[in-house]
Coordinates of C-alpha atoms in Angstrom, one line a residue:
M268 CA -34.9 -49.3 82.9
I269 CA -33.9 -51.1 79.8
D270 CA -33.6 -54.9 79.9
N271 CA -30.5 -56.9 79.2
T272 CA -31.3 -57.5 75.6
V273 CA -30.2 -53.9 74.9
S274 CA -26.6 -54.9 75.9
K275 CA -26.8 -57.9 73.6
D276 CA -28.1 -55.7 70.7
I277 CA -25.3 -53.2 71.2
M278 CA -22.6 -56.0 71.3
E279 CA -24.2 -57.5 68.1
I280 CA -24.0 -54.1 66.4
Q281 CA -20.3 -53.6 67.4
T282 CA -19.5 -57.1 66.2
F283 CA -21.1 -56.4 62.8
F284 CA -19.1 -53.2 62.5
A285 CA -15.8 -54.9 63.5
K286 CA -16.4 -57.7 60.9
G287 CA -17.0 -55.1 58.2
I288 CA -20.6 -56.1 57.6
N289 CA -22.4 -54.0 55.0
K290 CA -23.5 -50.7 56.7
S291 CA -27.1 -51.0 55.4
I292 CA -27.4 -54.3 57.3
I293 CA -26.0 -52.7 60.5
F294 CA -28.4 -49.7 60.4
D295 CA -31.4 -52.0 59.5
Y296 CA -30.5 -53.9 62.6
I297 CA -30.3 -50.7 64.8
L298 CA -33.5 -49.3 63.4
N299 CA -35.5 -52.6 64.0
A300 CA -34.1 -52.7 67.5
I301 CA -35.2 -49.1 68.2
L302 CA -38.6 -49.7 66.7
R303 CA -39.0 -52.8 68.9
Y304 CA -38.0 -51.0 72.2
T305 CA -40.2 -48.0 71.5
E306 CA -43.0 -50.1 70.0
S307 CA -43.1 -47.6 67.1
E308 CA -44.7 -48.7 63.8
Y309 CA -42.1 -47.3 61.4
G310 CA -39.0 -45.0 61.3
F311 CA -35.7 -44.1 59.7
I312 CA -32.1 -43.4 60.4
G313 CA -30.4 -41.0 58.0
Q314 CA -27.2 -39.0 57.6
V315 CA -27.5 -35.2 57.3
K316 CA -25.5 -33.8 54.4
C317 CA -25.1 -30.5 52.7
E318 CA -25.2 -29.4 49.1
N319 CA -25.0 -25.8 47.9
D320 CA -25.2 -24.7 51.5
L321 CA -28.6 -26.5 51.9
P322 CA -28.9 -29.5 54.3
F323 CA -30.8 -32.7 53.2
L324 CA -31.3 -36.2 54.6
E325 CA -29.9 -39.4 53.1
T326 CA -31.2 -42.5 54.6
Y327 CA -29.2 -45.4 56.0
A328 CA -32.2 -47.4 56.9
I329 CA -36.0 -46.8 56.5
T330 CA -39.1 -48.8 57.1
N331 CA -40.8 -49.9 53.8
V332 CA -44.3 -48.7 54.6
A333 CA -45.7 -47.4 51.3
W334 CA -43.0 -47.3 48.8
T335 CA -44.6 -47.8 45.4
E336 CA -42.1 -48.3 42.5
E337 CA -42.8 -44.7 41.3
L338 CA -42.2 -43.1 44.8
Y339 CA -39.1 -45.2 45.4
K340 CA -37.6 -44.1 42.1
K341 CA -38.4 -40.4 42.9
F342 CA -36.4 -40.4 46.2
S343 CA -33.9 -43.2 45.5
I344 CA -30.2 -42.3 45.0
G345 CA -28.8 -45.8 44.7
S346 CA -27.5 -46.3 48.3
G347 CA -30.6 -45.0 50.0
L348 CA -33.3 -42.4 49.8
R349 CA -32.8 -38.6 49.7
F350 CA -35.2 -36.0 51.2
T351 CA -34.6 -32.3 50.5
N352 CA -37.9 -30.8 51.5
L353 CA -37.3 -29.6 55.1
N354 CA -40.7 -27.7 55.3
T355 CA -42.0 -30.6 57.4
I356 CA -41.9 -31.7 61.0
F357 CA -39.0 -34.1 60.3
G358 CA -37.2 -31.3 58.5
L359 CA -37.6 -29.1 61.6
C360 CA -35.3 -31.4 63.5
I361 CA -32.5 -30.8 61.0
L362 CA -33.0 -27.0 60.8
E363 CA -33.2 -26.5 64.6
K364 CA -30.8 -29.3 65.6
Q365 CA -33.0 -30.4 68.5
V366 CA -35.4 -33.1 69.4
I367 CA -38.8 -32.5 67.8
I368 CA -41.9 -34.2 69.4
S369 CA -45.3 -34.1 67.8
N370 CA -48.1 -36.3 69.4
D371 CA -50.7 -34.8 67.0
P372 CA -49.0 -34.3 63.6
P373 CA -52.2 -33.7 61.5
N374 CA -53.0 -30.6 63.7
D375 CA -49.4 -29.5 64.4
P376 CA -48.8 -26.0 63.0
R377 CA -45.2 -26.9 62.4
R378 CA -46.0 -29.6 59.8
G379 CA -45.4 -27.2 56.9
G380 CA -47.1 -28.0 53.6
K381 CA -50.6 -29.5 53.4
S382 CA -49.7 -32.1 50.7
P383 CA -51.4 -35.4 51.3
I384 CA -49.5 -38.5 52.6
P385 CA -48.6 -40.8 49.7
P386 CA -51.2 -43.5 48.9
G387 CA -50.9 -46.5 51.1
H388 CA -48.8 -44.7 53.8
P389 CA -50.1 -45.4 57.3
Q390 CA -51.7 -42.5 59.2
L391 CA -49.1 -40.4 61.1
K392 CA -50.4 -40.3 64.7
R393 CA -47.3 -39.5 66.7
Y394 CA -43.7 -38.6 65.7
I395 CA -40.3 -37.9 67.3
G396 CA -37.2 -36.7 65.5
I397 CA -33.9 -37.1 67.4
P398 CA -30.7 -35.4 66.2
I399 CA -27.3 -37.0 66.5
I400 CA -24.7 -34.3 67.2
I401 CA -20.9 -34.3 67.4
K402 CA -19.1 -31.1 68.4
D403 CA -22.0 -28.9 67.7
E404 CA -22.4 -30.4 64.2
M405 CA -25.5 -32.5 63.4
I406 CA -24.3 -35.5 61.5
A407 CA -27.5 -37.7 61.5
M408 CA -31.0 -38.1 62.9
I409 CA -33.5 -40.8 63.8
G410 CA -37.2 -40.5 63.1
L411 CA -39.8 -42.7 64.7
A412 CA -43.6 -42.8 64.3
N413 CA -46.8 -44.2 65.8
A414 CA -45.8 -45.6 69.2
P415 CA -48.9 -46.7 71.3
N416 CA -48.2 -43.9 73.8
D417 CA -47.0 -40.3 73.5
Y418 CA -43.4 -39.7 72.8
D419 CA -41.4 -37.6 75.4
M420 CA -37.8 -36.9 76.5
E421 CA -37.8 -40.1 78.5
T422 CA -38.0 -41.8 75.1
V423 CA -34.8 -40.1 74.1
D424 CA -33.1 -41.0 77.3
S425 CA -34.1 -44.7 77.0
L426 CA -32.4 -44.8 73.5
T427 CA -29.1 -43.4 74.7
P428 CA -27.1 -46.7 74.1
F429 CA -28.4 -46.8 70.5
L430 CA -27.7 -43.1 70.0
L431 CA -24.1 -43.5 71.1
S432 CA -23.7 -46.5 68.8
C433 CA -25.1 -44.6 65.9
N434 CA -22.8 -41.7 66.8
V435 CA -19.7 -43.9 66.8
I436 CA -20.6 -45.9 63.6
I437 CA -21.7 -42.9 61.5
S438 CA -18.5 -40.9 62.5
A439 CA -16.4 -43.9 61.6
Y440 CA -18.2 -44.4 58.2
S441 CA -17.9 -40.7 57.5
R442 CA -14.1 -40.8 58.1
L443 CA -13.8 -44.0 55.9
E444 CA -15.8 -42.3 53.1
V445 CA -13.5 -39.2 53.3
L446 CA -10.4 -41.5 53.2
E447 CA -11.8 -43.6 50.4
Y448 CA -12.6 -40.4 48.4
E449 CA -9.1 -38.9 49.0
L450 CA -7.4 -42.2 48.0
N451 CA -9.5 -42.4 44.8
E452 CA -8.9 -38.7 44.0
K453 CA -5.1 -39.2 44.6
A454 CA -5.1 -42.2 42.3
K455 CA -7.0 -40.3 39.6
Y456 CA -4.7 -37.3 40.1
L457 CA -1.5 -39.3 39.8
G458 CA -2.9 -41.1 36.7
T459 CA -3.8 -37.8 35.1
I460 CA -0.4 -36.3 35.9
S461 CA 1.3 -39.3 34.4
H462 CA -0.8 -38.9 31.2
E463 CA -0.2 -35.2 31.0
L464 CA 3.5 -35.6 31.4
K465 CA 3.7 -38.5 28.9
T466 CA 1.9 -36.6 26.1
P467 CA 4.4 -33.8 25.6
M468 CA 7.3 -36.1 26.4
N469 CA 6.1 -38.5 23.6
A470 CA 6.0 -35.7 21.1
I471 CA 9.5 -34.4 22.2
L472 CA 11.1 -37.9 21.9
G473 CA 9.2 -38.7 18.7
Y474 CA 10.2 -35.5 16.8
S475 CA 13.8 -35.8 18.2
Q476 CA 14.1 -39.2 16.6
L477 CA 12.8 -37.8 13.3
L478 CA 15.5 -35.1 13.4
E479 CA 18.2 -37.9 13.0
Y480 CA 16.9 -38.9 9.5
E481 CA 15.4 -35.7 8.1
T482 CA 17.3 -33.6 5.6
D483 CA 14.6 -31.2 4.3
K484 CA 15.1 -27.8 6.0
D485 CA 11.4 -26.9 6.1
A486 CA 10.6 -30.3 7.7
L487 CA 13.4 -29.8 10.2
M488 CA 12.1 -26.4 11.2
E489 CA 8.6 -27.9 11.7
Y490 CA 9.9 -30.7 13.9
I491 CA 11.9 -28.1 16.0
K492 CA 8.7 -26.0 16.3
E493 CA 6.8 -29.0 17.6
I494 CA 9.5 -29.9 20.1
R495 CA 9.6 -26.3 21.4
S496 CA 5.8 -26.2 21.7
S497 CA 5.7 -29.5 23.6
S498 CA 8.6 -28.3 25.8
D499 CA 6.8 -25.1 26.7
G500 CA 3.7 -27.1 27.5
L501 CA 5.7 -29.5 29.7
M502 CA 7.3 -26.5 31.5
R503 CA 3.9 -24.9 32.2
L504 CA 2.6 -28.1 33.6
L505 CA 5.6 -28.6 35.9
N506 CA 5.4 -24.9 37.0
N507 CA 1.7 -25.3 37.8
L508 CA 2.3 -28.6 39.7
L509 CA 5.1 -26.9 41.7
L510 CA 2.8 -24.0 42.5
L511 CA 0.0 -26.3 43.6
N512 CA 2.4 -28.1 45.9
K513 CA 3.9 -24.8 47.1
N514 CA 0.5 -23.6 48.1
D515 CA 0.6 -25.8 51.2
T516 CA 3.6 -24.2 52.7
V517 CA 3.7 -20.7 51.2
E518 CA 3.9 -17.8 53.7
I519 CA 1.4 -14.9 53.5
N520 CA 2.9 -11.4 53.4
N521 CA 0.0 -8.9 53.7
I522 CA 0.5 -5.4 52.5
E523 CA -1.9 -2.6 51.4
F524 CA -2.1 -1.9 47.7
D525 CA -4.5 -0.4 45.1
L526 CA -6.9 -2.9 43.5
Y527 CA -7.2 -1.0 40.2
E528 CA -3.4 -0.8 39.8
S529 CA -2.9 -4.5 40.7
I530 CA -5.4 -5.6 38.0
N531 CA -4.1 -3.1 35.5
N532 CA -0.5 -4.4 35.9
N533 CA -1.7 -8.0 35.2
I534 CA -3.6 -6.9 32.1
K535 CA -0.4 -5.3 30.8
K536 CA 1.5 -8.5 31.3
L537 CA -1.0 -10.3 29.0
E538 CA -1.0 -7.5 26.4
I539 CA 0.5 -9.6 23.6
V540 CA -1.7 -12.6 24.2
K541 CA -4.9 -10.7 24.2
D542 CA -4.0 -8.7 21.1
K543 CA -3.5 -11.9 19.1
L544 CA -7.1 -12.9 19.7
N545 CA -8.4 -9.3 19.6
I546 CA -9.8 -9.7 23.2
K547 CA -10.9 -6.4 24.8
I548 CA -10.2 -6.3 28.6
N549 CA -12.2 -3.6 30.5
N550 CA -11.0 -2.6 33.9
Y551 CA -13.9 -0.9 35.5
I552 CA -12.5 -0.9 39.1
P553 CA -12.6 2.6 40.6
R554 CA -9.2 4.0 41.5
G555 CA -8.4 4.3 45.1
I556 CA -9.9 1.1 46.5
E557 CA -7.2 -0.5 48.7
I558 CA -7.0 -4.1 49.7
S559 CA -4.7 -5.7 52.3
T560 CA -3.4 -9.1 51.3
D561 CA -0.4 -10.9 49.8
M562 CA 0.2 -8.8 46.6
D563 CA 2.1 -11.6 44.7
L564 CA -0.5 -14.4 45.4
F565 CA -3.4 -12.0 44.7
G566 CA -1.6 -11.1 41.4
Q567 CA -1.3 -14.8 40.6
I568 CA -5.1 -15.2 41.1
I569 CA -5.9 -12.3 38.8
N570 CA -3.3 -13.4 36.2
N571 CA -4.8 -17.0 36.0
M572 CA -8.3 -15.6 35.8
I573 CA -7.5 -13.2 33.0
S574 CA -5.4 -15.8 31.2
N575 CA -8.3 -18.3 31.3
G576 CA -10.7 -15.6 30.1
I577 CA -8.4 -14.9 27.1
K578 CA -7.6 -18.5 26.3
Y579 CA -11.2 -19.8 26.3
N580 CA -12.8 -16.7 24.8
H581 CA -14.2 -16.1 21.4
L582 CA -12.3 -14.1 18.8
S583 CA -13.0 -10.4 19.4
G584 CA -14.6 -11.3 22.7
Y585 CA -14.2 -9.3 26.0
I586 CA -13.4 -9.6 29.6
N587 CA -15.1 -7.2 32.1
I588 CA -13.6 -6.6 35.6
Y589 CA -15.7 -4.7 38.1
T590 CA -16.8 -4.5 41.7
K591 CA -20.3 -4.7 43.3
I592 CA -21.4 -4.1 46.9
K593 CA -24.3 -6.2 48.1
E594 CA -25.4 -5.6 51.7
D595 CA -22.2 -5.8 53.7
K596 CA -20.2 -7.7 51.1
T597 CA -17.8 -6.5 48.5
F598 CA -17.5 -8.6 45.3
L599 CA -14.9 -8.6 42.5
Y600 CA -16.3 -9.9 39.3
I601 CA -14.3 -11.2 36.3
D602 CA -16.7 -11.9 33.4
N603 CA -15.8 -13.4 30.0
T604 CA -17.6 -14.2 26.8
G605 CA -15.9 -17.6 26.4
N606 CA -17.6 -21.0 25.9
K607 CA -20.5 -21.3 28.4
I608 CA -19.6 -23.5 31.3
P609 CA -22.5 -26.0 31.9
S610 CA -24.3 -25.8 35.3
D611 CA -23.2 -29.3 36.2
M612 CA -19.6 -28.3 35.9
R613 CA -19.7 -25.1 38.0
E614 CA -18.3 -26.8 41.1
R615 CA -16.0 -29.3 39.4
I616 CA -14.3 -26.6 37.2
F617 CA -12.1 -25.7 40.2
E618 CA -10.8 -29.3 40.5
P619 CA -7.3 -30.3 39.1
F620 CA -7.2 -31.3 35.4
I621 CA -10.9 -30.7 34.9
R622 CA -11.8 -29.1 31.5
I623 CA -15.1 -28.7 29.8
N624 CA -15.8 -30.9 26.8
N625 CA -15.8 -28.2 24.2
S626 CA -12.4 -26.9 25.2
T627 CA -10.2 -29.9 24.6
N628 CA -8.7 -28.4 21.5
I629 CA -7.4 -25.4 23.5
P630 CA -3.8 -25.8 24.9
G631 CA -3.8 -26.2 28.7
N632 CA -3.8 -28.8 31.4
G633 CA -6.8 -27.8 33.6
L634 CA -4.7 -26.6 36.6
G635 CA -5.3 -22.8 36.3
L636 CA -8.6 -22.6 38.2
S637 CA -7.5 -25.2 40.7
I638 CA -4.5 -23.0 41.6
V639 CA -6.9 -20.0 41.8
R640 CA -9.2 -21.9 44.3
D641 CA -6.3 -22.9 46.5
L642 CA -4.8 -19.4 46.6
C643 CA -8.2 -17.9 47.3
K644 CA -8.6 -20.2 50.3
K645 CA -5.2 -19.0 51.6
L646 CA -6.1 -15.3 51.2
N647 CA -9.6 -15.8 52.8
I648 CA -11.4 -15.0 49.5
N649 CA -14.4 -17.0 48.5
I650 CA -14.7 -17.7 44.8
K651 CA -17.7 -18.9 42.9
L652 CA -18.8 -19.3 39.3
D653 CA -21.9 -17.3 39.1
S654 CA -22.8 -17.5 35.4
E655 CA -25.8 -15.8 33.9
G656 CA -27.0 -15.8 30.2
E657 CA -24.1 -16.4 27.9
I658 CA -21.5 -14.9 30.2
N659 CA -19.1 -16.8 32.5
S660 CA -19.1 -14.7 35.6
F661 CA -16.5 -15.5 38.3
R662 CA -17.4 -13.8 41.6
L663 CA -14.7 -13.3 44.3
D664 CA -15.8 -12.2 47.7
I665 CA -13.1 -9.7 48.8
S666 CA -14.9 -8.4 51.9
N667 CA -12.2 -9.8 54.2
I668 CA -9.3 -8.1 52.5
I669 CA -10.7 -4.8 51.4
N670 CA -9.6 -1.6 53.3
L671 CA -12.9 -0.3 54.6
Q672 CA -11.5 3.3 54.5
I673 CA -12.4 3.6 50.8
R674 CA -11.7 6.9 49.1
K675 CA -14.2 9.7 49.6
S676 CA -16.9 10.5 47.1
E677 CA -16.3 12.8 44.1
D678 CA -18.0 15.8 45.9
E679 CA -15.9 15.3 49.0
K680 CA -12.7 15.1 47.0
N681 CA -13.1 18.7 45.8
D682 CA -13.0 19.9 49.5
V683 CA -9.6 18.3 50.2
Y684 CA -6.1 18.7 48.9
N685 CA -5.9 16.5 45.7
V686 CA -2.7 15.4 44.2
L687 CA -2.2 13.5 40.9
Y688 CA 0.9 11.4 40.8
V689 CA 2.0 10.3 37.3
E690 CA 4.4 7.4 37.6
D691 CA 4.7 4.0 35.9
S692 CA 7.0 2.3 38.4
D693 CA 5.2 0.0 40.9
I694 CA 7.9 0.4 43.5
N695 CA 7.9 4.2 43.3
I696 CA 4.1 4.3 43.5
K697 CA 4.2 2.1 46.6
L698 CA 6.9 4.4 48.2
M699 CA 4.9 7.6 47.5
K700 CA 1.7 6.0 48.9
I701 CA 3.5 5.2 52.1
I702 CA 4.9 8.8 52.3
F703 CA 1.5 10.3 51.9
K704 CA -0.3 7.9 54.2
K705 CA 2.1 8.6 57.1
N706 CA 2.6 12.3 56.6
F707 CA -0.4 13.6 54.8
P708 CA -3.4 11.3 55.6
E709 CA -5.8 14.1 54.7
V710 CA -4.5 14.4 51.2
Y711 CA -6.2 12.5 48.3
L712 CA -3.4 10.9 46.2
N713 CA -4.5 9.6 42.8
I714 CA -2.3 7.5 40.5
D715 CA -1.9 7.8 36.7
T716 CA 0.4 5.1 35.4
D717 CA 1.2 6.6 32.0
G718 CA -0.1 10.2 31.6
D719 CA -1.5 9.3 28.1
D720 CA -5.0 10.7 29.0
I721 CA -4.0 13.2 31.6
I722 CA -6.3 16.0 30.3
N723 CA -9.3 13.7 30.8
E724 CA -8.1 12.7 34.3
L725 CA -7.7 16.4 35.3
S726 CA -11.3 17.1 34.3
K727 CA -12.7 14.6 36.8
I728 CA -11.9 16.5 40.0
E729 CA -10.2 19.7 41.0
Y730 CA -6.5 18.8 41.5
N731 CA -4.3 21.1 43.6
Y732 CA -0.9 19.6 42.6
I733 CA 0.7 17.3 40.0
L734 CA 3.7 15.1 40.8
L735 CA 5.2 14.1 37.5
D736 CA 7.8 11.4 36.7
Y737 CA 10.1 12.6 33.9
H738 CA 10.3 9.3 31.9
L739 CA 7.0 7.7 31.2
P740 CA 6.2 4.8 28.8
N741 CA 5.1 6.9 25.8
K742 CA 6.1 10.4 26.6
T743 CA 8.2 12.6 28.9
A744 CA 7.3 15.3 31.4
K745 CA 8.1 17.9 28.8
D746 CA 5.4 16.5 26.5
I747 CA 2.8 16.6 29.3
I748 CA 3.7 20.1 30.3
K749 CA 3.2 21.3 26.6
E750 CA -0.3 19.6 26.6
L751 CA -1.2 21.4 29.7
E752 CA 0.0 24.7 28.3
I753 CA -2.1 24.2 25.1
K754 CA -5.2 23.6 27.3
N755 CA -4.4 26.5 29.6
I756 CA -4.3 24.2 32.6
N757 CA -2.4 26.0 35.4
I758 CA -1.8 23.5 38.2
P759 CA 1.4 23.6 40.2
I760 CA 3.8 20.8 39.2
S761 CA 6.9 19.1 40.6
I762 CA 9.1 16.8 38.6
L763 CA 10.7 13.6 39.9
T764 CA 13.7 12.5 37.9
A765 CA 17.0 10.7 38.0
D766 CA 18.2 12.9 35.1
S767 CA 20.4 15.6 36.5
T768 CA 21.7 17.1 33.2
I769 CA 22.0 20.8 32.9
D770 CA 19.4 21.0 30.0
T771 CA 16.8 19.3 32.1
L772 CA 17.5 21.6 35.1
E773 CA 17.4 24.8 32.9
Y774 CA 14.1 23.8 31.1
F775 CA 12.2 23.4 34.3
S776 CA 13.8 26.2 36.2
K777 CA 12.7 28.7 33.5
K778 CA 9.1 27.5 34.1
N779 CA 9.4 27.8 37.9
I780 CA 8.9 24.0 38.3
D781 CA 10.4 22.3 41.3
I782 CA 12.5 19.2 40.7
F783 CA 13.1 16.3 43.1
Y784 CA 15.9 14.0 42.2
K785 CA 15.9 10.2 42.7
P786 CA 16.6 8.6 45.0
L787 CA 14.1 10.9 46.8
N788 CA 15.2 12.7 49.9
I789 CA 12.0 12.0 51.9
K790 CA 12.6 14.6 54.6
T791 CA 13.1 17.4 52.1
F792 CA 10.0 16.3 50.1
V793 CA 7.8 16.1 53.2
E794 CA 8.9 19.6 54.4
F795 CA 8.2 21.0 50.9
F796 CA 4.7 19.5 50.7
N797 CA 3.9 20.6 54.2
T798 CA 4.5 24.2 52.9
K799 CA 2.3 23.6 49.9
I800 CA -0.6 22.2 52.0
L801 CA -0.3 25.1 54.5
E802 CA -0.5 27.6 51.6
H803 CA -3.6 25.8 50.4
V804 CA -5.3 25.9 53.8
N805 CA -4.5 29.6 54.3
K806 CA -5.9 30.4 50.9
K807 CA -9.1 28.5 51.7
L808 CA -9.3 30.4 55.0
I809 CA -9.0 33.8 53.3
E810 CA -11.6 32.8 50.7
N811 CA -14.0 31.8 53.5
I812 CA -13.4 35.1 55.4
R813 CA -14.1 37.1 52.2
T814 CA -17.3 35.1 51.6
C815 CA -18.5 35.8 55.1
K816 CA -18.0 39.6 54.6

């Protein structure tokens, strides 16, 4: 049974906290009281924190037993001491989140490394580590050493009033630290927004005033150019701020779509920008990998990532986009050869208005990657800057959104019915994918968005049918059919077109090519394709019978 002085100590601790006494004084008081009640020689109270997914201990109070100036500097972080080596008996408490008792530390097999105790440090005869846990999360721990008698669970029970006080006070300080951080960040954020808004506005107003007095035509055009440039920058900033704000309330609309096509579409949108800097963008994503997420928000992520890769790249640099599978995870990588992002900036680069020092001469406001991070959180994608060598490598964990029924291997494809659909319209591609998924799940449907390299595409696997849109970006269906005829490629073809002129009808009729007019009659189309697939199955069956004979 604990004497009445415990109650007095607890009241004193609560009074200190209520008066706003410095927390180091409060925890020194708690530690000294605990040492007194347990008759321990020395100890510590520390908060358990995490950095790069690794826990460590930051002390609130610690007995000064052997802290030479050199050792103190080694572990000091200003407000306390920091210990990251958990391969010790005290570290075991953090790793296992349970009370650790060792009444013979020198011979305890759990002690970890054999490094000697620092010079002047008293011998460690007995030790107990006590975790402080809230809602299954370990927020702090108390370590005590060298009581005259062995430590046991009764020691822990006797300290319950102090443990509860530590629990309440540490939780309160943690909440206060978060609030203080958020308030400081909000103040910095508002200050930065104010600066970012004033800079283009100052240019617009300044050059607008010059227009009143200038008569030289060339000078006038230069002023107008500067006003337009500042206006564009201001509009981009406002749009990005609106997007950041919208991220808190935006609704997620999950649909299935092709990863390669999504990335390819975003590359096309940035064609003019990348060509100006001669940036080569390589999309190495295999066709046929489907993901299920919000297509617009995912597109915004890819657009921002590629835009940044172009903007901060070197002249004639490159951007590589590819996937990797590691264990049970699927990662999307977007690498660029731009200015190397320093290791100390790899976490901060995703914060609003953060830009690396060597990029301040590049137009922008430092919101692009912040928007990417927020959108990734919404779509359950983990993003990380995983740079190696001279490459900035952004890694997106898309394991939670990828459709695990990924396309079959190249060898397997040759045993199924393979259809090549040549179409440049996203909405028509989406419609055809839905038709095939619902009606012909056994069919492999591959997409070619322009038909520019159709001969090479047809050489990859054995296609059974080609669905060909009449109007493509750089050629028509007639041009493609002529290419196939020159190469003696005889694969059945159907044309999809909105052009119902007699010339078109006659041209394809003479070649026994079926035509489907848009808008597509889905019922007729499904019946037609059922017949084609049945013909293919019967043909395979006959071939197998002949082989058996």
